[in-house]
Amino acid sequence: MYQLTSRQFFEKQLPTMLKAAPPADLKGVVEFTIEGDGGAVWWVDFAQKTVTKAGPKAPKFAALVRAQERDFVALVEGRMSPADGLITQRLHLAGEAVAIAKLTAAIGQIAVRAG
């Protein structure tokens, strides 16, 4: 059985999704800190439709996301909703309130397209 990893998601699936149909109304850079085996820090610029591994010069972030590898994969596969992740503290979000609201809606769109 195929098991998605966060690296595969950020390097392959998300760039394709952003170019084909970026989440509506989400602009700015979001930092995703994925912890655990296979984890890394990724910067996603929804305005420019780019995904990069974190580098030495950090941009201004609209939102920050932190999750364990297994929880993030469950999120993007649609097995965990953003609300469930927040309630159970398996998903941590910080940043501008409007950006966070748009990000949680976008995660739902991404999970539907990835699944």
GROMACS .gro file of C-alpha atoms in nm, residues 2 4 13 16-17 21-22 29 36 46-47 54 63 70 72 78 80 82 90-91 94 104 114:
model
   23
    2TYR     CA    1   0.127   0.347  -0.092
    4LEU     CA    2   0.232   0.939   0.144
   13GLN     CA    3   0.175   1.697  -0.495
   16THR     CA    4   0.120   2.054  -0.896
   17MET     CA    5  -0.195   2.154  -0.706
   21ALA     CA    6  -0.582   2.540  -0.894
   22PRO     CA    7  -0.441   2.735  -0.601
   29VAL     CA    8   0.388   3.268   0.286
   36GLY     CA    9   0.956   1.351   1.332
   46PHE     CA   10   0.056   3.083  -0.207
   47ALA     CA   11   0.078   3.412  -0.400
   54ALA     CA   12   1.347   2.657   0.459
   63ALA     CA   13   0.088   3.186   0.924
   70ARG     CA   14   0.198   1.125   1.088
   72PHE     CA   15   0.030   1.616   0.889
   78GLY     CA   16  -0.834   1.396   0.477
   80MET     CA   17  -0.798   1.437   1.017
   82PRO     CA   18  -0.805   2.098   1.081
   90ARG     CA   19  -0.198   1.754   1.703
   91LEU     CA   20  -0.200   2.063   1.479
   94ALA     CA   21  -0.011   3.075   1.462
  104THR     CA   22  -0.781   2.596   0.740
  114ALA     CA   23  -0.519   1.483  -0.270
   0.00000   0.00000   0.00000
